[in-house]
């Protein structure tokens, strides 16, 4: 289908990052908890736009915390949302092209549903599958908060996800980043540059997935995607509205 042409955007998104505007500092990405650190990081991420905070979020103190703790929370939230958006961007393209796993989805032999978009595919999967996905995401959230050596609001590194520990997970598990340990020997400068690229890629992906969702709900709202993204009759902002049972929360929306 037409959406297959957008697959070329994946490689562009993965390569999208601004060149470093100044020599790499060892703490430029690993720990940015003050407004001055944010301004320095912003120049490295985008030498053209540089620091941009029209709502003054970097001056806030959330939930009675300090300004530095609030900035740590904002930094971690941006990186996390960027990572999810990168998954979502690629996933939307995969589902829109009706690419599925070849094996059955359920123990009863039901295949993975083929749909025109990721939201439609979500609506088509069984309730049990939705529950499994929600519980898995909840586990990742719990692990990231409970197992970090130093919290990102207490001087830890924003965006750092703790390694899985075989003491708590029977048989062990592959870590989300660098599961085979291939990048451990990379120079620190290369790691810093990749962290900058990840932030920029995440920002681009957040714009991209919102463009997909907007066009799927209101045709023509994103002119470049008109006629490419199929219409979705559901509500992308109410992912639990379709269906019935435990995860049916239509009354909340």
Tab-separated table of N, CA and C in Angstrom, residues 75-236:
chain	number	residue	atom	x	y	z
A	75	UNK	N	13.776	15.788	32.112
A	75	UNK	CA	14.741	15.167	31.199
A	75	UNK	C	14.427	13.691	31.009
A	76	UNK	N	14.144	13.007	32.113
A	76	UNK	CA	13.851	11.580	32.040
A	76	UNK	C	12.554	11.349	31.266
A	77	UNK	N	11.540	12.187	31.515
A	77	UNK	CA	10.260	12.039	30.833
A	77	UNK	C	10.419	12.231	29.327
A	78	UNK	N	11.219	13.200	28.908
A	78	UNK	CA	11.406	13.432	27.476
A	78	UNK	C	12.093	12.240	26.811
A	79	UNK	N	13.133	11.733	27.439
A	79	UNK	CA	13.858	10.599	26.861
A	79	UNK	C	12.945	9.370	26.771
A	80	UNK	N	12.163	9.126	27.834
A	80	UNK	CA	11.259	7.977	27.844
A	80	UNK	C	10.198	8.106	26.759
A	81	UNK	N	9.584	9.283	26.649
A	81	UNK	CA	8.558	9.481	25.622
A	81	UNK	C	9.160	9.377	24.221
A	82	UNK	N	10.391	9.858	24.062
A	82	UNK	CA	11.054	9.751	22.770
A	82	UNK	C	11.287	8.309	22.365
A	83	UNK	N	11.686	7.476	23.307
A	83	UNK	CA	11.917	6.062	23.017
A	83	UNK	C	10.612	5.364	22.619
A	84	UNK	N	9.541	5.635	23.363
A	84	UNK	CA	8.255	5.034	23.032
A	84	UNK	C	7.778	5.509	21.667
A	85	UNK	N	7.993	6.790	21.368
A	85	UNK	CA	7.567	7.337	20.078
A	85	UNK	C	8.328	6.688	18.924
A	86	UNK	N	9.602	6.370	19.125
A	86	UNK	CA	10.363	5.695	18.068
A	86	UNK	C	9.792	4.305	17.798
A	87	UNK	N	9.442	3.586	18.872
A	87	UNK	CA	8.775	2.293	18.702
A	87	UNK	C	7.447	2.471	17.981
A	88	UNK	N	6.679	3.482	18.394
A	88	UNK	CA	5.354	3.702	17.825
A	88	UNK	C	5.430	4.066	16.344
A	89	UNK	N	6.409	4.897	15.987
A	89	UNK	CA	6.555	5.331	14.594
A	89	UNK	C	6.790	4.128	13.683
A	90	UNK	N	7.731	3.296	14.069
A	90	UNK	CA	8.020	2.100	13.274
A	90	UNK	C	6.849	1.130	13.326
A	91	UNK	N	6.244	0.965	14.499
A	91	UNK	CA	5.124	0.043	14.635
A	91	UNK	C	3.930	0.440	13.797
A	92	UNK	N	3.677	1.736	13.690
A	92	UNK	CA	2.556	2.196	12.877
A	92	UNK	C	2.766	1.794	11.420
A	93	UNK	N	3.994	1.992	10.928
A	93	UNK	CA	4.297	1.634	9.540
A	93	UNK	C	4.177	0.122	9.328
A	94	UNK	N	4.680	-0.646	10.283
A	94	UNK	CA	4.620	-2.106	10.171
A	94	UNK	C	3.169	-2.587	10.103
A	95	UNK	N	2.328	-2.104	11.023
A	95	UNK	CA	0.935	-2.551	11.043
A	95	UNK	C	0.157	-2.041	9.839
A	96	UNK	N	0.452	-0.814	9.395
A	96	UNK	CA	-0.258	-0.264	8.239
A	96	UNK	C	0.038	-1.057	6.969
A	97	UNK	N	1.200	-1.692	6.931
A	97	UNK	CA	1.550	-2.552	5.796
A	97	UNK	C	1.166	-4.006	6.048
A	98	UNK	N	0.417	-4.231	7.138
A	98	UNK	CA	-0.110	-5.547	7.493
A	98	UNK	C	0.985	-6.602	7.604
A	99	UNK	N	2.082	-6.194	8.202
A	99	UNK	CA	3.195	-7.116	8.466
A	99	UNK	C	3.001	-7.708	9.856
A	100	UNK	N	2.907	-9.010	9.953
A	100	UNK	CA	2.693	-9.672	11.240
A	100	UNK	C	3.662	-10.838	11.392
A	101	UNK	N	3.728	-11.375	12.607
A	101	UNK	CA	4.526	-12.571	12.839
A	101	UNK	C	3.871	-13.742	12.113
A	102	UNK	N	4.658	-14.697	11.633
A	102	UNK	CA	4.081	-15.819	10.879
A	102	UNK	C	3.408	-16.867	11.751
A	103	UNK	N	3.699	-16.880	13.039
A	103	UNK	CA	3.121	-17.916	13.897
A	103	UNK	C	1.800	-17.423	14.515
A	104	UNK	N	1.003	-18.326	15.087
A	104	UNK	CA	-0.281	-17.926	15.687
A	104	UNK	C	-0.073	-16.960	16.856
A	105	UNK	N	-1.063	-16.109	17.069
A	105	UNK	CA	-0.994	-15.154	18.168
A	105	UNK	C	-1.479	-15.763	19.481
A	106	UNK	N	-2.425	-16.668	19.396
A	106	UNK	CA	-3.017	-17.261	20.590
A	106	UNK	C	-2.788	-18.764	20.613
A	107	UNK	N	-2.989	-19.352	21.788
A	107	UNK	CA	-2.820	-20.802	21.933
A	107	UNK	C	-3.894	-21.571	21.171
A	108	UNK	N	-4.990	-20.893	20.864
A	108	UNK	CA	-6.049	-21.554	20.091
A	108	UNK	C	-5.785	-21.512	18.598
A	109	UNK	N	-4.685	-20.862	18.197
A	109	UNK	CA	-4.306	-20.847	16.787
A	109	UNK	C	-4.742	-19.628	16.005
A	110	UNK	N	-5.334	-18.634	16.675
A	110	UNK	CA	-5.764	-17.419	15.973
A	110	UNK	C	-4.544	-16.648	15.465
A	111	UNK	N	-4.574	-16.165	14.226
A	111	UNK	CA	-3.430	-15.415	13.687
A	111	UNK	C	-3.432	-13.970	14.194
A	112	UNK	N	-2.312	-13.315	14.016
A	112	UNK	CA	-2.247	-11.889	14.330
A	112	UNK	C	-3.165	-11.136	13.369
A	113	UNK	N	-3.915	-10.153	13.862
A	113	UNK	CA	-4.848	-9.432	12.985
A	113	UNK	C	-4.109	-8.549	11.987
A	114	UNK	N	-4.635	-8.447	10.802
A	114	UNK	CA	-4.095	-7.550	9.784
A	114	UNK	C	-5.023	-6.341	9.698
A	115	UNK	N	-4.462	-5.152	9.866
A	115	UNK	CA	-5.269	-3.938	9.870
A	115	UNK	C	-4.564	-2.858	9.069
A	116	UNK	N	-5.271	-1.752	8.850
A	116	UNK	CA	-4.713	-0.650	8.070
A	116	UNK	C	-3.879	0.308	8.902
A	117	UNK	N	-3.928	0.166	10.228
A	117	UNK	CA	-3.181	1.073	11.092
A	117	UNK	C	-2.921	0.403	12.428
A	118	UNK	N	-2.006	0.961	13.190
A	118	UNK	CA	-1.693	0.408	14.503
A	118	UNK	C	-2.882	0.495	15.456
A	119	UNK	N	-3.615	1.618	15.517
A	119	UNK	CA	-4.788	1.657	16.405
A	119	UNK	C	-5.826	0.599	16.059
A	120	UNK	N	-6.034	0.360	14.761
A	120	UNK	CA	-7.000	-0.660	14.352
A	120	UNK	C	-6.518	-2.055	14.742
A	121	UNK	N	-5.216	-2.283	14.669
A	121	UNK	CA	-4.666	-3.577	15.073
A	121	UNK	C	-4.834	-3.783	16.572
A	122	UNK	N	-4.653	-2.704	17.352
A	122	UNK	CA	-4.848	-2.790	18.802
A	122	UNK	C	-6.293	-3.170	19.124
A	123	UNK	N	-7.248	-2.547	18.438
A	123	UNK	CA	-8.661	-2.849	18.678
A	123	UNK	C	-8.985	-4.302	18.350
A	124	UNK	N	-8.238	-4.892	17.405
A	124	UNK	CA	-8.566	-6.228	16.915
A	124	UNK	C	-7.998	-7.353	17.768
A	125	UNK	N	-7.029	-7.059	18.642
A	125	UNK	CA	-6.439	-8.140	19.436
A	125	UNK	C	-7.335	-8.465	20.627
A	126	UNK	N	-7.258	-9.704	21.155
A	126	UNK	CA	-8.119	-10.100	22.272
A	126	UNK	C	-7.814	-9.303	23.538
A	127	UNK	N	-8.797	-9.306	24.430
A	127	UNK	CA	-8.625	-8.612	25.699
A	127	UNK	C	-7.435	-9.155	26.480
A	128	UNK	N	-7.249	-10.486	26.429
A	128	UNK	CA	-6.132	-11.088	27.167
A	128	UNK	C	-4.791	-10.551	26.686
A	129	UNK	N	-4.680	-10.313	25.385
A	129	UNK	CA	-3.435	-9.775	24.836
A	129	UNK	C	-3.201	-8.351	25.322
A	130	UNK	N	-4.267	-7.560	25.397
A	130	UNK	CA	-4.138	-6.191	25.893
A	130	UNK	C	-3.678	-6.179	27.350
A	131	UNK	N	-4.236	-7.084	28.133
A	131	UNK	CA	-3.847	-7.168	29.546
A	131	UNK	C	-2.376	-7.536	29.679
A	132	UNK	N	-1.917	-8.485	28.863
A	132	UNK	CA	-0.507	-8.880	28.907
A	132	UNK	C	0.404	-7.706	28.561
A	133	UNK	N	0.028	-6.939	27.549
A	133	UNK	CA	0.839	-5.788	27.144
A	133	UNK	C	0.885	-4.746	28.261
A	134	UNK	N	-0.272	-4.458	28.853
A	134	UNK	CA	-0.337	-3.464	29.925
A	134	UNK	C	0.495	-3.912	31.128
A	135	UNK	N	0.400	-5.180	31.488
A	135	UNK	CA	1.174	-5.692	32.622
A	135	UNK	C	2.672	-5.656	32.330
A	136	UNK	N	3.067	-5.970	31.099
A	136	UNK	CA	4.490	-5.938	30.744
A	136	UNK	C	5.045	-4.526	30.825
A	137	UNK	N	4.285	-3.572	30.302
A	137	UNK	CA	4.716	-2.171	30.385
A	137	UNK	C	4.783	-1.725	31.843
A	138	UNK	N	3.813	-2.175	32.639
A	138	UNK	CA	3.844	-1.849	34.062
A	138	UNK	C	5.069	-2.419	34.758
A	139	UNK	N	5.453	-3.646	34.379
A	139	UNK	CA	6.664	-4.241	34.948
A	139	UNK	C	7.898	-3.423	34.597
A	140	UNK	N	8.004	-2.998	33.327
A	140	UNK	CA	9.154	-2.189	32.914
A	140	UNK	C	9.210	-0.886	33.693
A	141	UNK	N	8.050	-0.279	33.917
A	141	UNK	CA	7.999	0.973	34.673
A	141	UNK	C	8.434	0.748	36.117
A	142	UNK	N	7.935	-0.340	36.721
A	142	UNK	CA	8.327	-0.664	38.098
A	142	UNK	C	9.825	-0.922	38.191
A	143	UNK	N	10.346	-1.718	37.263
A	143	UNK	CA	11.765	-2.059	37.299
A	143	UNK	C	12.637	-0.813	37.155
A	144	UNK	N	12.263	0.077	36.252
A	144	UNK	CA	13.076	1.263	35.998
A	144	UNK	C	13.113	2.183	37.205
A	145	UNK	N	12.031	2.212	37.982
A	145	UNK	CA	11.992	3.101	39.141
A	145	UNK	C	12.605	2.454	40.385
A	146	UNK	N	12.385	1.155	40.537
A	146	UNK	CA	12.775	0.487	41.778
A	146	UNK	C	14.219	-0.002	41.784
A	147	UNK	N	14.801	-0.257	40.614
A	147	UNK	CA	16.095	-0.912	40.556
A	147	UNK	C	17.255	0.003	40.167
A	148	UNK	N	17.004	1.267	39.941
A	148	UNK	CA	18.113	2.150	39.574
A	148	UNK	C	18.981	2.439	40.786
A	149	UNK	N	20.295	2.530	40.541
A	149	UNK	CA	21.229	2.787	41.638
A	149	UNK	C	21.015	4.164	42.249
A	150	UNK	N	20.794	5.156	41.407
A	150	UNK	CA	20.546	6.512	41.881
A	150	UNK	C	19.439	7.113	41.035
A	151	UNK	N	18.379	7.583	41.683
A	151	UNK	CA	17.215	8.090	40.979
A	151	UNK	C	17.558	9.345	40.182
A	152	UNK	N	16.885	9.501	39.017
A	152	UNK	CA	17.170	10.643	38.148
A	152	UNK	C	16.777	11.975	38.781
A	153	UNK	N	15.979	11.954	39.855
A	153	UNK	CA	15.661	13.182	40.581
A	153	UNK	C	16.573	13.378	41.783
A	154	UNK	N	17.531	12.466	41.926
A	154	UNK	CA	18.475	12.559	43.047
A	154	UNK	C	19.918	12.458	42.561
A	155	UNK	N	20.172	12.974	41.368
A	155	UNK	CA	21.536	12.981	40.847
A	155	UNK	C	21.866	11.858	39.903
A	156	UNK	N	20.899	10.960	39.641
A	156	UNK	CA	21.133	9.877	38.696
A	156	UNK	C	21.052	10.367	37.260
A	157	UNK	N	21.323	9.470	36.325
A	157	UNK	CA	21.326	9.835	34.907
A	157	UNK	C	19.923	9.744	34.317
A	158	UNK	N	19.367	10.846	33.818
A	158	UNK	CA	18.068	10.776	33.148
A	158	UNK	C	18.130	9.821	31.963
A	159	UNK	N	17.117	8.984	31.840
A	159	UNK	CA	17.042	8.046	30.731
A	159	UNK	C	17.719	6.715	30.983
A	160	UNK	N	18.427	6.567	32.085
A	160	UNK	CA	19.131	5.316	32.350
A	160	UNK	C	18.138	4.245	32.792
A	161	UNK	N	18.194	3.079	32.142
A	161	UNK	CA	17.327	1.963	32.506
A	161	UNK	C	18.189	0.883	33.147
A	162	UNK	N	17.858	0.468	34.364
A	162	UNK	CA	18.685	-0.533	35.063
A	162	UNK	C	18.762	-1.847	34.304
A	163	UNK	N	19.918	-2.473	34.353
A	163	UNK	CA	20.076	-3.787	33.747
A	163	UNK	C	19.188	-4.801	34.460
A	164	UNK	N	18.726	-5.789	33.711
A	164	UNK	CA	17.964	-6.866	34.322
A	164	UNK	C	18.899	-7.760	35.122
A	165	UNK	N	18.468	-8.143	36.290
A	165	UNK	CA	19.286	-8.945	37.205
A	165	UNK	C	18.736	-10.363	37.267
A	166	UNK	N	19.597	-11.333	36.973
A	166	UNK	CA	19.160	-12.731	36.976
A	166	UNK	C	18.752	-13.205	38.371
A	167	UNK	N	19.128	-12.468	39.415
A	167	UNK	CA	18.723	-12.841	40.768
A	167	UNK	C	17.213	-12.666	40.957
A	168	UNK	N	16.640	-11.739	40.211
A	168	UNK	CA	15.210	-11.472	40.336
A	168	UNK	C	14.397	-12.017	39.168
A	169	UNK	N	15.052	-12.190	38.016
A	169	UNK	CA	14.361	-12.704	36.837
A	169	UNK	C	14.906	-14.094	36.539
A	170	UNK	N	14.119	-15.143	36.746
A	170	UNK	CA	14.610	-16.517	36.527
A	170	UNK	C	15.184	-16.688	35.126
A	171	UNK	N	16.405	-17.180	35.062
A	171	UNK	CA	17.044	-17.392	33.779
A	171	UNK	C	17.700	-16.159	33.202
A	172	UNK	N	17.488	-15.002	33.844
A	172	UNK	CA	18.055	-13.762	33.318
A	172	UNK	C	17.255	-13.246	32.135
A	173	UNK	N	17.666	-12.133	31.602
A	173	UNK	CA	16.973	-11.540	30.460
A	173	UNK	C	17.930	-10.615	29.730
A	174	UNK	N	17.688	-10.419	28.437
A	174	UNK	CA	18.503	-9.493	27.661
A	174	UNK	C	18.115	-8.063	28.017
A	175	UNK	N	19.115	-7.206	28.189
A	175	UNK	CA	18.842	-5.825	28.511
A	175	UNK	C	18.277	-5.101	27.291
A	176	UNK	N	17.514	-4.042	27.556
A	176	UNK	CA	16.846	-3.333	26.473
A	176	UNK	C	17.844	-2.665	25.546
A	177	UNK	N	18.929	-2.119	26.116
A	177	UNK	CA	19.954	-1.494	25.280
A	177	UNK	C	21.215	-2.343	25.322
A	178	UNK	N	21.770	-2.555	24.161
A	178	UNK	CA	23.012	-3.328	24.042
A	178	UNK	C	22.895	-4.684	24.741
A	179	UNK	N	21.916	-5.518	24.360
A	179	UNK	CA	21.689	-6.786	25.052
A	179	UNK	C	22.865	-7.755	24.975
A	180	UNK	N	23.712	-7.606	23.972
A	180	UNK	CA	24.844	-8.525	23.822
A	180	UNK	C	26.175	-7.898	24.242
A	181	UNK	N	26.116	-6.670	24.777
A	181	UNK	CA	27.320	-6.020	25.286
A	181	UNK	C	28.308	-5.578	24.230
A	182	UNK	N	27.838	-5.347	23.020
A	182	UNK	CA	28.741	-4.994	21.922
A	182	UNK	C	29.269	-3.568	22.034
A	183	UNK	N	28.543	-2.705	22.737
A	183	UNK	CA	28.918	-1.288	22.767
A	183	UNK	C	29.664	-0.877	24.034
A	184	UNK	N	29.958	-1.837	24.889
A	184	UNK	CA	30.621	-1.490	26.146
A	184	UNK	C	32.017	-0.924	25.933
A	185	UNK	N	32.666	-1.336	24.859
A	185	UNK	CA	34.035	-0.879	24.609
A	185	UNK	C	34.093	0.395	23.772
A	186	UNK	N	32.959	0.976	23.443
A	186	UNK	CA	32.957	2.204	22.654
A	186	UNK	C	33.599	3.344	23.438
A	187	UNK	N	34.304	4.241	22.762
A	187	UNK	CA	34.860	5.414	23.451
A	187	UNK	C	33.742	6.260	24.050
A	188	UNK	N	34.053	6.958	25.125
A	188	UNK	CA	33.048	7.768	25.792
A	188	UNK	C	32.469	8.828	24.857
A	189	UNK	N	33.314	9.364	23.985
A	189	UNK	CA	32.832	10.387	23.051
A	189	UNK	C	31.754	9.822	22.123
A	190	UNK	N	31.930	8.580	21.681
A	190	UNK	CA	30.942	7.959	20.805
A	190	UNK	C	29.632	7.720	21.542
A	191	UNK	N	29.728	7.306	22.803
A	191	UNK	CA	28.523	7.094	23.588
A	191	UNK	C	27.774	8.402	23.795
A	192	UNK	N	28.512	9.482	24.076
A	192	UNK	CA	27.892	10.783	24.270
A	192	UNK	C	27.173	11.229	23.001
A	193	UNK	N	27.812	11.029	21.865
A	193	UNK	CA	27.207	11.421	20.598
A	193	UNK	C	25.943	10.623	20.322
A	194	UNK	N	25.938	9.338	20.672
A	194	UNK	CA	24.753	8.504	20.469
A	194	UNK	C	23.609	8.939	21.381
A	195	UNK	N	23.929	9.379	22.577
A	195	UNK	CA	22.895	9.857	23.482
A	195	UNK	C	22.247	11.127	22.946
A	196	UNK	N	23.047	12.000	22.367
A	196	UNK	CA	22.501	13.197	21.732
A	196	UNK	C	21.606	12.818	20.559
A	197	UNK	N	22.063	11.854	19.753
A	197	UNK	CA	21.268	11.403	18.606
A	197	UNK	C	19.945	10.801	19.074
A	198	UNK	N	19.974	10.064	20.182
A	198	UNK	CA	18.746	9.445	20.683
A	198	UNK	C	17.711	10.503	21.052
A	199	UNK	N	18.148	11.579	21.704
A	199	UNK	CA	17.209	12.636	22.082
A	199	UNK	C	16.600	13.278	20.844
A	200	UNK	N	17.432	13.593	19.860
A	200	UNK	CA	16.920	14.205	18.632
A	200	UNK	C	16.005	13.250	17.871
A	201	UNK	N	16.389	11.974	17.793
A	201	UNK	CA	15.542	10.985	17.123
A	201	UNK	C	14.191	10.860	17.820
A	202	UNK	N	14.219	10.882	19.160
A	202	UNK	CA	12.987	10.784	19.926
A	202	UNK	C	12.074	11.976	19.687
A	203	UNK	N	12.645	13.165	19.618
A	203	UNK	CA	11.844	14.358	19.353
A	203	UNK	C	11.200	14.282	17.970
A	204	UNK	N	11.974	13.851	16.985
A	204	UNK	CA	11.438	13.710	15.640
A	204	UNK	C	10.348	12.651	15.591
A	205	UNK	N	10.542	11.553	16.307
A	205	UNK	CA	9.549	10.473	16.321
A	205	UNK	C	8.255	10.917	16.985
A	206	UNK	N	8.344	11.745	18.029
A	206	UNK	CA	7.132	12.240	18.679
A	206	UNK	C	6.314	13.080	17.706
A	207	UNK	N	6.995	13.900	16.917
A	207	UNK	CA	6.293	14.681	15.891
A	207	UNK	C	5.696	13.746	14.841
A	208	UNK	N	6.466	12.737	14.428
A	208	UNK	CA	6.022	11.818	13.389
A	208	UNK	C	4.796	11.015	13.784
A	209	UNK	N	4.797	10.439	14.990
A	209	UNK	CA	3.665	9.591	15.377
A	209	UNK	C	2.417	10.424	15.598
A	210	UNK	N	2.569	11.648	16.104
A	210	UNK	CA	1.400	12.508	16.256
A	210	UNK	C	0.849	12.920	14.898
A	211	UNK	N	1.740	13.065	13.897
A	211	UNK	CA	1.277	13.336	12.544
A	211	UNK	C	0.469	12.176	11.989
A	212	UNK	N	0.932	10.948	12.214
A	212	UNK	CA	0.190	9.769	11.779
A	212	UNK	C	-1.202	9.729	12.421
A	213	UNK	N	-1.222	9.932	13.741
A	213	UNK	CA	-2.498	9.847	14.464
A	213	UNK	C	-3.449	10.960	14.044
A	214	UNK	N	-2.920	12.172	13.841
A	214	UNK	CA	-3.772	13.295	13.435
A	214	UNK	C	-4.390	13.045	12.068
A	215	UNK	N	-3.590	12.582	11.123
A	215	UNK	CA	-4.098	12.337	9.780
A	215	UNK	C	-5.092	11.191	9.764
A	216	UNK	N	-4.884	10.189	10.604
A	216	UNK	CA	-5.811	9.061	10.633
A	216	UNK	C	-7.173	9.457	11.193
A	217	UNK	N	-7.225	10.508	12.007
A	217	UNK	CA	-8.484	10.965	12.572
A	217	UNK	C	-9.152	12.046	11.733
A	218	UNK	N	-8.353	12.931	11.153
A	218	UNK	CA	-8.889	14.048	10.376
A	218	UNK	C	-8.116	14.151	9.068
A	219	UNK	N	-8.687	13.622	8.012
A	219	UNK	CA	-8.012	13.596	6.724
A	219	UNK	C	-7.670	15.007	6.250
A	220	UNK	N	-6.439	15.182	5.834
A	220	UNK	CA	-5.990	16.478	5.350
A	220	UNK	C	-5.362	17.345	6.417
A	221	UNK	N	-5.406	16.902	7.683
A	221	UNK	CA	-4.814	17.706	8.752
A	221	UNK	C	-3.297	17.762	8.630
A	222	UNK	N	-2.714	16.739	8.000
A	222	UNK	CA	-1.282	16.729	7.693
A	222	UNK	C	-1.175	16.574	6.178
A	223	UNK	N	-1.072	17.687	5.441
A	223	UNK	CA	-1.125	17.632	3.970
A	223	UNK	C	-0.182	16.621	3.340
A	224	UNK	N	1.021	16.462	3.902
A	224	UNK	CA	1.991	15.539	3.314
A	224	UNK	C	1.546	14.086	3.429
A	225	UNK	N	0.620	13.805	4.339
A	225	UNK	CA	0.161	12.429	4.556
A	225	UNK	C	-1.236	12.182	4.002
A	226	UNK	N	-1.823	13.166	3.348
A	226	UNK	CA	-3.172	13.014	2.820
A	226	UNK	C	-3.196	11.923	1.750
A	227	UNK	N	-4.102	10.976	1.906
A	227	UNK	CA	-4.193	9.865	0.977
A	227	UNK	C	-3.208	8.749	1.245
A	228	UNK	N	-2.338	8.942	2.210
A	228	UNK	CA	-1.341	7.924	2.554
A	228	UNK	C	-1.759	7.178	3.818
A	229	UNK	N	-2.195	7.929	4.829
A	229	UNK	CA	-2.653	7.329	6.077
A	229	UNK	C	-4.145	7.041	5.979
A	230	UNK	N	-4.582	5.787	6.146
A	230	UNK	CA	-6.011	5.473	6.075
A	230	UNK	C	-6.762	6.035	7.274
A	231	UNK	N	-8.056	6.269	7.087
A	231	UNK	CA	-8.876	6.797	8.175
A	231	UNK	C	-9.078	5.741	9.251
A	232	UNK	N	-9.050	6.170	10.512
A	232	UNK	CA	-9.315	5.292	11.648
A	232	UNK	C	-10.606	5.771	12.311
A	233	UNK	N	-11.597	4.901	12.366
A	233	UNK	CA	-12.915	5.290	12.862
A	233	UNK	C	-12.970	5.401	14.376
A	234	UNK	N	-11.996	4.815	15.066
A	234	UNK	CA	-11.996	4.877	16.521
A	234	UNK	C	-11.423	6.175	17.041
A	235	UNK	N	-11.076	6.183	18.314
A	235	UNK	CA	-10.510	7.356	18.971
A	235	UNK	C	-9.104	7.020	19.448
A	236	UNK	N	-8.098	7.609	18.832
A	236	UNK	CA	-6.719	7.274	19.193
A	236	UNK	C	-6.376	7.711	20.618
